[in-house]
mmCIF file of C-alpha atoms in Angstrom:
data_model
loop_
_atom_site.group_PDB
_atom_site.id
_atom_site.type_symbol
_atom_site.label_atom_id
_atom_site.label_comp_id
_atom_site.label_asym_id
_atom_site.label_seq_id
_atom_site.Cartn_x
_atom_site.Cartn_y
_atom_site.Cartn_z
ATOM 1 C CA MET Y 46 0.000 0.000 0.000
ATOM 2 C CA ASN Y 47 1.438 3.403 -0.905
ATOM 3 C CA ARG Y 48 1.687 6.343 1.499
ATOM 4 C CA HIS Y 49 -1.527 7.882 0.174
ATOM 5 C CA GLY Y 50 -3.371 4.618 0.813
ATOM 6 C CA VAL Y 51 -1.978 4.340 4.342
ATOM 7 C CA ALA Y 52 -2.862 7.966 5.110
ATOM 8 C CA LEU Y 53 -6.379 7.463 3.745
ATOM 9 C CA THR Y 54 -6.848 4.280 5.772
ATOM 10 C CA VAL Y 55 -5.606 5.912 8.983
ATOM 11 C CA THR Y 56 -7.824 8.937 8.340
ATOM 12 C CA CYS Y 57 -10.877 6.758 7.662
ATOM 13 C CA LEU Y 58 -10.219 4.697 10.779
ATOM 14 C CA ALA Y 59 -9.822 7.839 12.907
ATOM 15 C CA VAL Y 60 -13.045 9.343 11.541
ATOM 16 C CA THR Y 61 -14.822 6.037 12.103
ATOM 17 C CA LEU Y 62 -13.632 5.742 15.689
ATOM 18 C CA LEU Y 63 -14.381 9.374 16.495
ATOM 19 C CA SER Y 64 -17.823 9.353 14.913
ATOM 20 C CA ALA Y 65 -18.849 5.981 16.384
ATOM 21 C CA CYS Y 66 -19.860 4.829 12.895
ATOM 22 C CA GLU Y 67 -19.082 1.387 11.599
ATOM 23 C CA PRO Y 68 -16.043 0.920 9.333
ATOM 24 C CA VAL Y 69 -16.586 0.815 5.592
ATOM 25 C CA GLY Y 70 -17.935 -2.534 4.352
ATOM 26 C CA GLY Y 71 -15.448 -4.946 2.836
ATOM 27 C CA GLN Y 72 -12.610 -4.001 5.170
ATOM 28 C CA ALA Y 73 -11.250 -5.264 8.463
ATOM 29 C CA PHE Y 74 -8.520 -3.471 10.395
ATOM 30 C CA LEU Y 75 -5.407 -4.674 12.211
ATOM 31 C CA LEU Y 76 -4.188 -2.127 14.762
ATOM 32 C CA ASN Y 77 -0.479 -2.266 15.615
ATOM 33 C CA GLU Y 78 0.145 -1.769 19.325
ATOM 34 C CA THR Y 79 3.479 -3.622 19.406
ATOM 35 C CA GLY Y 80 5.615 -0.491 19.299
ATOM 36 C CA GLU Y 81 7.531 -2.087 16.414
ATOM 37 C CA GLN Y 82 7.964 -0.380 13.066
ATOM 38 C CA GLY Y 83 8.332 -2.072 9.686
ATOM 39 C CA LEU Y 84 5.991 -4.994 10.315
ATOM 40 C CA THR Y 85 4.466 -6.670 7.270
ATOM 41 C CA VAL Y 86 1.147 -8.500 7.000
ATOM 42 C CA GLU Y 87 0.807 -11.367 4.544
ATOM 43 C CA VAL Y 88 -2.463 -13.171 3.800
ATOM 44 C CA HIS Y 89 -1.732 -16.649 2.414
ATOM 45 C CA ARG Y 90 -3.864 -19.272 0.712
ATOM 46 C CA PRO Y 91 -3.541 -22.751 2.237
ATOM 47 C CA ASP Y 92 -0.893 -23.610 -0.420
ATOM 48 C CA GLY Y 93 1.253 -20.669 0.764
ATOM 49 C CA HIS Y 94 0.541 -18.341 -2.182
ATOM 50 C CA ILE Y 95 0.265 -14.730 -0.997
ATOM 51 C CA LEU Y 96 -3.191 -13.221 -1.635
ATOM 52 C CA GLU Y 97 -2.376 -9.776 -0.243
ATOM 53 C CA ASP Y 98 0.372 -8.126 1.735
ATOM 54 C CA GLY Y 99 1.396 -4.751 3.022
ATOM 55 C CA LEU Y 100 3.250 -2.743 5.603
ATOM 56 C CA VAL Y 101 1.717 -2.231 9.038
ATOM 57 C CA GLU Y 102 2.532 1.035 10.727
ATOM 58 C CA GLU Y 103 -0.384 2.032 12.986
ATOM 59 C CA VAL Y 104 -3.053 0.143 11.038
ATOM 60 C CA TYR Y 105 -3.450 -2.370 8.210
ATOM 61 C CA SER Y 106 -6.678 -2.654 6.236
ATOM 62 C CA PHE Y 107 -7.691 -6.117 4.984
ATOM 63 C CA ASP Y 108 -9.755 -6.307 1.802
ATOM 64 C CA THR Y 109 -12.449 -8.792 2.798
ATOM 65 C CA GLN Y 110 -14.714 -8.308 -0.233
ATOM 66 C CA TRP Y 111 -15.643 -11.434 -2.136
ATOM 67 C CA THR Y 112 -17.975 -11.232 -5.128
ATOM 68 C CA ASN Y 113 -19.250 -14.780 -4.677
ATOM 69 C CA ARG Y 114 -19.917 -14.763 -0.917
ATOM 70 C CA GLN Y 115 -22.648 -13.403 1.273
ATOM 71 C CA LEU Y 116 -20.306 -13.333 4.278
ATOM 72 C CA GLN Y 117 -17.398 -10.944 3.623
ATOM 73 C CA CYS Y 118 -14.686 -12.774 5.559
ATOM 74 C CA TYR Y 119 -11.456 -14.676 5.226
ATOM 75 C CA VAL Y 120 -12.510 -18.190 6.316
ATOM 76 C CA ALA Y 121 -10.866 -21.595 6.856
ATOM 77 C CA THR Y 122 -10.587 -22.388 3.152
ATOM 78 C CA ASP Y 123 -8.775 -19.077 2.540
ATOM 79 C CA GLY Y 124 -5.698 -19.981 4.588
ATOM 80 C CA TYR Y 125 -3.943 -17.801 7.145
ATOM 81 C CA LEU Y 126 -2.291 -14.480 7.877
ATOM 82 C CA GLN Y 127 1.149 -13.717 9.240
ATOM 83 C CA VAL Y 128 2.728 -10.619 10.719
ATOM 84 C CA ILE Y 129 6.434 -10.564 9.958
ATOM 85 C CA ARG Y 130 9.218 -8.503 11.522
ATOM 86 C CA ARG Y 131 11.849 -6.638 9.491
ATOM 87 C CA ASP Y 132 14.361 -9.434 10.140
ATOM 88 C CA GLY Y 133 11.982 -11.984 8.562
ATOM 89 C CA THR Y 134 10.825 -13.690 11.757
ATOM 90 C CA VAL Y 135 7.119 -14.368 12.122
ATOM 91 C CA LEU Y 136 5.659 -12.431 15.055
ATOM 92 C CA VAL Y 137 2.235 -14.052 14.797
ATOM 93 C CA ARG Y 138 0.447 -16.502 12.505
ATOM 94 C CA HIS Y 139 -3.334 -16.752 12.533
ATOM 95 C CA GLU Y 140 -5.263 -19.558 10.852
ATOM 96 C CA PHE Y 141 -8.625 -18.425 9.488
ATOM 97 C CA ALA Y 142 -9.915 -21.877 10.512
ATOM 98 C CA ASP Y 143 -9.418 -20.819 14.149
ATOM 99 C CA ARG Y 144 -11.361 -17.594 13.661
ATOM 100 C CA PRO Y 145 -12.418 -15.802 10.458
ATOM 101 C CA VAL Y 146 -11.394 -12.211 9.770
ATOM 102 C CA CYS Y 147 -14.563 -10.430 8.679
ATOM 103 C CA GLU Y 148 -15.474 -7.025 7.380
ATOM 104 C CA LYS Y 149 -15.900 -4.250 9.930
ATOM 105 C CA GLU Y 150 -13.786 -6.094 12.513
ATOM 106 C CA GLU Y 151 -10.952 -4.442 14.410
ATOM 107 C CA ILE Y 152 -8.130 -6.660 15.581
ATOM 108 C CA THR Y 153 -5.368 -5.398 17.845
ATOM 109 C CA LEU Y 154 -1.853 -6.805 17.620
ATOM 110 C CA GLY Y 155 -0.454 -6.410 21.130
ATOM 111 C CA ALA Y 156 3.126 -6.008 22.290
ATOM 112 C CA ASP Y 157 3.154 -9.722 23.210
ATOM 113 C CA GLY Y 158 2.255 -10.706 19.638
ATOM 114 C CA GLU Y 159 -1.295 -11.699 20.574
ATOM 115 C CA LEU Y 160 -4.260 -10.835 18.358
ATOM 116 C CA VAL Y 161 -7.298 -9.475 20.196
ATOM 117 C CA TRP Y 162 -10.657 -8.920 18.475
ATOM 118 C CA ALA Y 163 -12.696 -5.873 19.539
ATOM 119 C CA ASP Y 164 -16.139 -6.812 20.836
#
């Protein structure tokens, strides 16, 4: 994602949080509270092929829109996501089979590498 896209995403998230409106449909957000810079998110199919990836500074926006699904989520058959440090080590790996990542969700990546879904 380019700088304009990151700025737009951060701005949209801030407006959403401040206005108490729901996030835009077709997107889920990963909030970075690790204190680390240069983290990368990769969404992989079960065979390891990367579906989407991007840099996480304060927030990463997942594109959860599927044209052939009623539920706009990454689900078990879609694979997994990873958050990777600059040195290439995996900070966290999340299997969509354990819990889907759906539109309008906010997930916080904590300093301990844990993912926490907002209720």
